[in-house]
């Protein structure tokens, strides 16, 4: 396995790059905007394909690298279902699995630092975001933070993991890089409390100044969505009302780009075909399934996904590959559900 811990000294952020092998798919956790060039250089040096960029929560102390990584690599951006971010490509919740080739992370919902805080468990290690830090815990005094919820996340979820589980947090300001659940149980001063009320008191009396970047970082991080308007301006977008009318029409092929787990959880548009986003380039290139489908049948190709990001990127790729009928469902299944569009489960 390839595992890289990359540090941003300005914000004290730890970013993690994971892949199962050289030449394989990679996933990055909590990237920082200013470091995007460095990440992409490393991705290139290790011959990786960046497939997913994930934020453990909406950060207040640095601008996320999610949007820039998506724009430069066409990777999928991922955050939790509770996040107030405008658009990400994919949202996850407790019990989901976050996967790339050869790697699977269990998604743990661990609110408290914020209400959209997640941790990700991978075999012997857990990425704890700002929920559990090394000899500390993430502050709970803004962004819908809640010390009671955080106590529950830490004591009833994270500390229940085996003692030798490695702890990799999203931040460290002292130069520590890794800990274990057992070490934190014994030595983390914030966790030496007798009750949830004691923890709430402790967290409510930290009186910390706001992060320096907060007024810049939070608004920027709320707007990481892909500019789908550019695709619409070129006439390559359909709204839900337009797309609903095309269900079952013989001159139309609706293509679902989502993962199997998303299809099972949220349902699929009747009559649509499944062509997962990671295989897109192969599928739209000459000789590929979608390229041949479009050419041989003259069917209009309509991509859809969860929120319209993957499908917007797919339209561009398909158009670039000569599939000039390609368009997408703006807003994806998220928009579809809002008007109760028909879904099969
Ligand atoms: Fe944070």
XYZ file of C-alpha atoms and ligand atoms in Angstrom:
346
model
C 0.000 0.000 0.000
C 1.087 3.572 -0.639
C 0.452 5.885 2.287
C 1.671 9.467 2.421
C 1.114 11.996 5.190
C 1.554 15.510 3.813
C 1.750 18.478 6.135
C 0.725 22.087 5.571
C 2.659 24.121 8.119
C 0.585 27.278 7.615
C -2.693 25.715 8.785
C -1.211 22.736 10.642
C -3.223 20.399 8.398
C -2.362 16.758 7.795
C -3.402 15.472 4.391
C -3.323 11.799 3.441
C -2.746 10.249 0.049
C -3.711 6.572 -0.226
C -3.370 4.021 -2.997
C -3.108 0.245 -3.093
C -0.290 0.158 -5.631
C 1.909 2.203 -7.934
C 0.023 2.864 -11.132
C -3.325 2.464 -9.358
C -6.184 4.641 -8.201
C -5.614 7.073 -5.349
C -7.703 8.868 -2.772
C -6.749 12.020 -0.874
C -8.155 13.066 2.507
C -8.322 16.716 3.641
C -6.278 18.423 0.911
C -5.261 22.094 1.307
C -5.651 24.451 -1.669
C -2.139 25.924 -1.471
C -0.616 22.438 -1.601
C -2.459 21.150 -4.648
C 0.596 21.441 -6.930
C 2.619 19.393 -4.477
C -0.045 16.665 -4.249
C -0.349 16.444 -8.021
C 3.410 16.267 -8.408
C 3.488 13.337 -5.983
C 0.536 11.673 -7.712
C 2.492 11.899 -10.952
C 5.745 10.673 -9.416
C 3.991 7.640 -7.946
C 2.195 7.057 -11.254
C -1.222 7.280 -9.564
C -4.638 8.274 -10.838
C -6.410 10.526 -8.356
C -9.991 9.296 -8.246
C -11.438 10.758 -5.061
C -10.794 13.819 -2.880
C -12.497 13.768 0.504
C -12.932 16.349 3.263
C -13.602 15.032 6.775
C -15.702 18.157 7.440
C -16.121 21.768 6.313
C -12.841 23.328 7.387
C -12.635 26.780 8.975
C -8.873 27.260 9.037
C -7.832 26.643 5.450
C -9.363 26.584 1.989
C -9.982 23.062 0.803
C -8.156 21.649 -2.204
C -11.243 19.684 -3.289
C -12.408 22.048 -6.033
C -8.962 22.610 -7.511
C -8.180 18.885 -7.528
C -11.489 18.146 -9.252
C -10.883 20.847 -11.862
C -7.383 19.590 -12.595
C -7.869 15.812 -12.426
C -11.655 15.329 -12.873
C -11.670 13.378 -9.624
C -14.798 12.869 -7.532
C -15.223 15.182 -4.523
C -16.738 13.632 -1.402
C -18.201 15.020 1.823
C -20.782 13.948 4.376
C -24.516 14.177 3.813
C -24.852 16.843 6.533
C -22.351 19.241 4.992
C -23.627 22.676 3.927
C -21.220 22.770 1.003
C -23.005 23.818 -2.220
C -22.120 20.820 -4.357
C -19.808 17.839 -4.077
C -19.803 14.888 -6.470
C -20.756 12.343 -3.850
C -22.043 12.365 -0.282
C -21.531 9.671 2.329
C -23.038 8.752 5.661
C -22.467 6.352 8.567
C -22.012 2.772 7.393
C -21.103 3.669 3.805
C -17.856 2.560 2.272
C -15.523 4.941 0.537
C -13.633 2.991 -2.089
C -11.006 3.262 -4.765
C -9.226 0.341 -6.410
C -7.834 -1.936 -3.689
C -8.842 0.380 -0.812
C -12.004 0.543 1.253
C -12.638 2.989 4.098
C -15.511 2.526 6.524
C -17.373 5.813 6.908
C -18.031 6.776 10.539
C -20.253 9.745 11.314
C -18.505 11.488 14.218
C -20.219 14.861 14.767
C -19.261 17.295 17.510
C -16.424 19.448 16.159
C -18.950 20.310 13.423
C -22.222 18.631 12.535
C -20.672 17.341 9.309
C -17.594 15.695 10.859
C -16.639 12.236 9.678
C -13.905 9.731 10.441
C -12.692 7.063 8.041
C -11.499 3.651 9.191
C -9.074 1.634 7.105
C -8.029 -1.669 8.694
C -5.293 -0.746 11.189
C -5.792 3.036 11.062
C -8.457 5.675 11.427
C -8.509 9.180 9.955
C -10.200 11.173 12.670
C -10.533 14.610 11.063
C -10.814 17.176 13.865
C -12.901 14.896 16.065
C -9.998 13.245 17.874
C -6.593 14.936 17.744
C -3.311 13.766 19.235
C -3.626 14.641 22.942
C -6.527 16.918 22.055
C -9.977 17.127 20.501
C -11.409 19.517 17.916
C -13.065 22.656 19.272
C -16.852 22.603 19.364
C -17.708 26.308 19.554
C -18.732 27.080 15.950
C -20.181 25.522 12.776
C -22.897 23.713 14.738
C -20.306 22.189 17.029
C -21.676 20.245 19.969
C -19.515 18.940 22.825
C -22.166 16.415 23.831
C -22.231 14.915 20.341
C -18.448 14.938 20.272
C -18.233 13.049 23.555
C -20.525 10.428 22.058
C -18.500 10.249 18.822
C -15.233 9.845 20.713
C -16.208 7.659 23.642
C -18.848 5.516 21.981
C -17.351 5.185 18.524
C -13.646 5.991 18.157
C -12.447 4.714 21.539
C -14.328 1.452 20.909
C -11.846 0.654 18.135
C -8.971 -1.711 19.048
C -6.310 -0.013 21.195
C -3.592 -0.491 18.588
C -5.590 1.303 15.862
C -3.411 4.103 14.499
C -4.890 7.591 14.825
C -4.242 10.028 11.980
C -5.902 13.406 12.646
C -6.547 16.295 10.235
C -4.489 18.700 12.339
C -1.547 18.815 14.621
C 0.199 21.915 15.879
C 2.937 20.298 17.972
C 4.719 18.192 15.371
C 3.112 14.860 16.245
C 2.181 12.733 13.269
C 0.423 9.643 14.580
C -0.960 8.139 17.759
C -3.055 5.113 18.703
C -6.488 4.732 20.249
C -4.853 3.151 23.314
C -2.434 6.065 23.771
C -5.202 8.620 23.466
C -7.357 6.724 25.968
C -4.524 6.915 28.488
C -2.809 10.223 27.792
C -5.255 12.589 26.075
C -5.990 15.240 28.737
C -9.383 16.113 27.221
C -10.525 12.538 27.698
C -9.784 12.438 31.433
C -13.325 13.385 32.312
C -15.706 11.502 34.541
C -18.881 12.224 32.616
C -20.352 13.758 29.507
C -21.320 16.863 31.525
C -17.743 17.334 32.653
C -16.617 17.135 29.021
C -19.259 19.676 27.951
C -18.065 22.060 30.693
C -14.446 21.635 29.663
C -15.195 22.298 25.976
C -17.494 25.245 26.688
C -14.772 27.005 28.658
C -11.839 26.832 26.273
C -12.361 30.473 25.143
C -10.340 30.055 21.971
C -9.936 32.886 19.441
C -11.509 32.248 16.031
C -9.167 30.713 13.436
C -7.338 33.446 11.513
C -8.603 32.236 8.159
C -12.165 31.590 9.257
C -13.817 34.553 7.505
C -12.155 33.593 4.254
C -12.033 29.822 4.522
C -15.636 29.044 5.487
C -17.294 31.017 2.644
C -14.776 29.602 0.147
C -15.288 26.056 1.395
C -19.048 26.388 1.107
C -18.620 27.040 -2.611
C -16.510 24.236 -4.012
C -19.092 23.045 -6.533
C -18.279 22.718 -10.192
C -19.662 25.567 -12.293
C -22.396 23.543 -13.995
C -23.664 26.794 -15.555
C -20.841 26.635 -18.117
C -22.172 23.315 -19.380
C -25.747 24.673 -19.458
C -24.658 27.726 -21.435
C -23.424 25.439 -24.184
C -26.831 23.776 -24.375
C -25.623 20.537 -22.793
C -27.917 20.478 -19.766
C -31.474 19.297 -19.147
C -33.511 20.200 -16.127
C -35.557 17.569 -14.326
C -38.826 18.442 -16.101
C -37.158 18.045 -19.492
C -35.438 14.800 -18.515
C -38.588 13.179 -17.086
C -40.260 13.476 -20.502
C -37.432 11.478 -22.078
C -37.805 8.360 -19.923
C -38.484 5.328 -22.099
C -37.976 7.133 -25.395
C -36.222 4.925 -27.958
C -33.992 7.760 -29.197
C -32.570 8.422 -25.725
C -30.077 6.584 -23.516
C -29.941 7.665 -19.886
C -26.555 6.806 -18.406
C -26.073 6.503 -14.646
C -22.484 7.345 -13.629
C -22.859 6.618 -9.914
C -21.431 3.752 -7.910
C -23.407 0.607 -7.171
C -23.834 1.594 -3.519
C -25.318 4.991 -4.463
C -27.748 3.328 -6.870
C -28.891 0.890 -4.203
C -29.293 3.600 -1.606
C -31.007 6.313 -3.653
C -32.631 4.420 -6.537
C -32.178 4.623 -10.318
C -34.084 6.349 -13.128
C -36.214 3.717 -14.913
C -34.645 2.345 -18.083
C -31.212 3.867 -17.475
C -27.914 2.105 -18.110
C -25.100 1.857 -15.575
C -21.661 3.076 -16.683
C -19.619 4.047 -13.595
C -17.718 7.319 -13.749
C -14.218 5.833 -13.240
C -14.625 3.952 -16.578
C -15.841 7.065 -18.372
C -12.812 7.813 -20.522
C -12.718 4.261 -21.814
C -16.476 4.269 -22.479
C -16.591 7.531 -24.442
C -13.447 6.968 -26.504
C -13.804 5.503 -30.017
C -14.443 1.764 -29.591
C -15.838 2.337 -26.104
C -19.342 1.236 -25.149
C -20.946 4.678 -25.053
C -19.150 5.919 -28.149
C -20.373 2.928 -30.132
C -23.877 3.164 -28.657
C -24.137 6.808 -29.710
C -22.710 6.170 -33.164
C -24.536 2.934 -33.969
C -27.991 3.870 -32.651
C -27.883 7.676 -32.921
C -29.360 7.716 -29.439
C -28.984 10.914 -27.494
C -26.743 10.260 -24.482
C -27.931 11.814 -21.209
C -25.601 11.402 -18.273
C -26.725 11.627 -14.690
C -25.131 11.172 -11.271
C -25.813 12.240 -7.680
C -25.618 16.049 -7.947
C -24.581 16.800 -11.524
C -20.801 17.117 -11.079
C -19.678 13.808 -12.479
C -22.232 14.125 -15.283
C -21.074 17.661 -16.156
C -17.490 16.399 -16.409
C -18.757 13.425 -18.431
C -20.537 15.668 -20.932
C -17.332 17.565 -21.564
C -15.346 14.336 -21.987
C -17.981 12.845 -24.298
C -18.185 15.981 -26.421
C -14.380 16.035 -26.624
C -14.534 12.424 -27.847
C -16.980 13.260 -30.601
C -20.276 12.300 -28.937
C -22.021 15.521 -29.886
C -25.448 14.470 -28.605
C -24.145 14.183 -25.020
C -25.844 16.233 -22.333
C -26.603 15.797 -18.645
C -29.248 16.055 -15.991
C -28.447 19.251 -14.116
C -28.399 18.738 -10.339
C -28.524 14.956 -10.721
C -30.586 12.641 -8.539
C -30.537 15.299 -5.808
C -32.654 17.605 -8.014
C -34.686 14.649 -9.326
C -35.708 13.634 -5.812
C -36.820 17.155 -4.908
C -39.648 16.941 -7.456
C -40.347 13.272 -6.765
C -39.092 12.093 -10.148
C -39.732 8.357 -10.638
C -37.056 6.076 -9.197
C -36.653 2.319 -9.157
C -35.095 0.645 -6.156
Fe -11.922 21.681 11.648
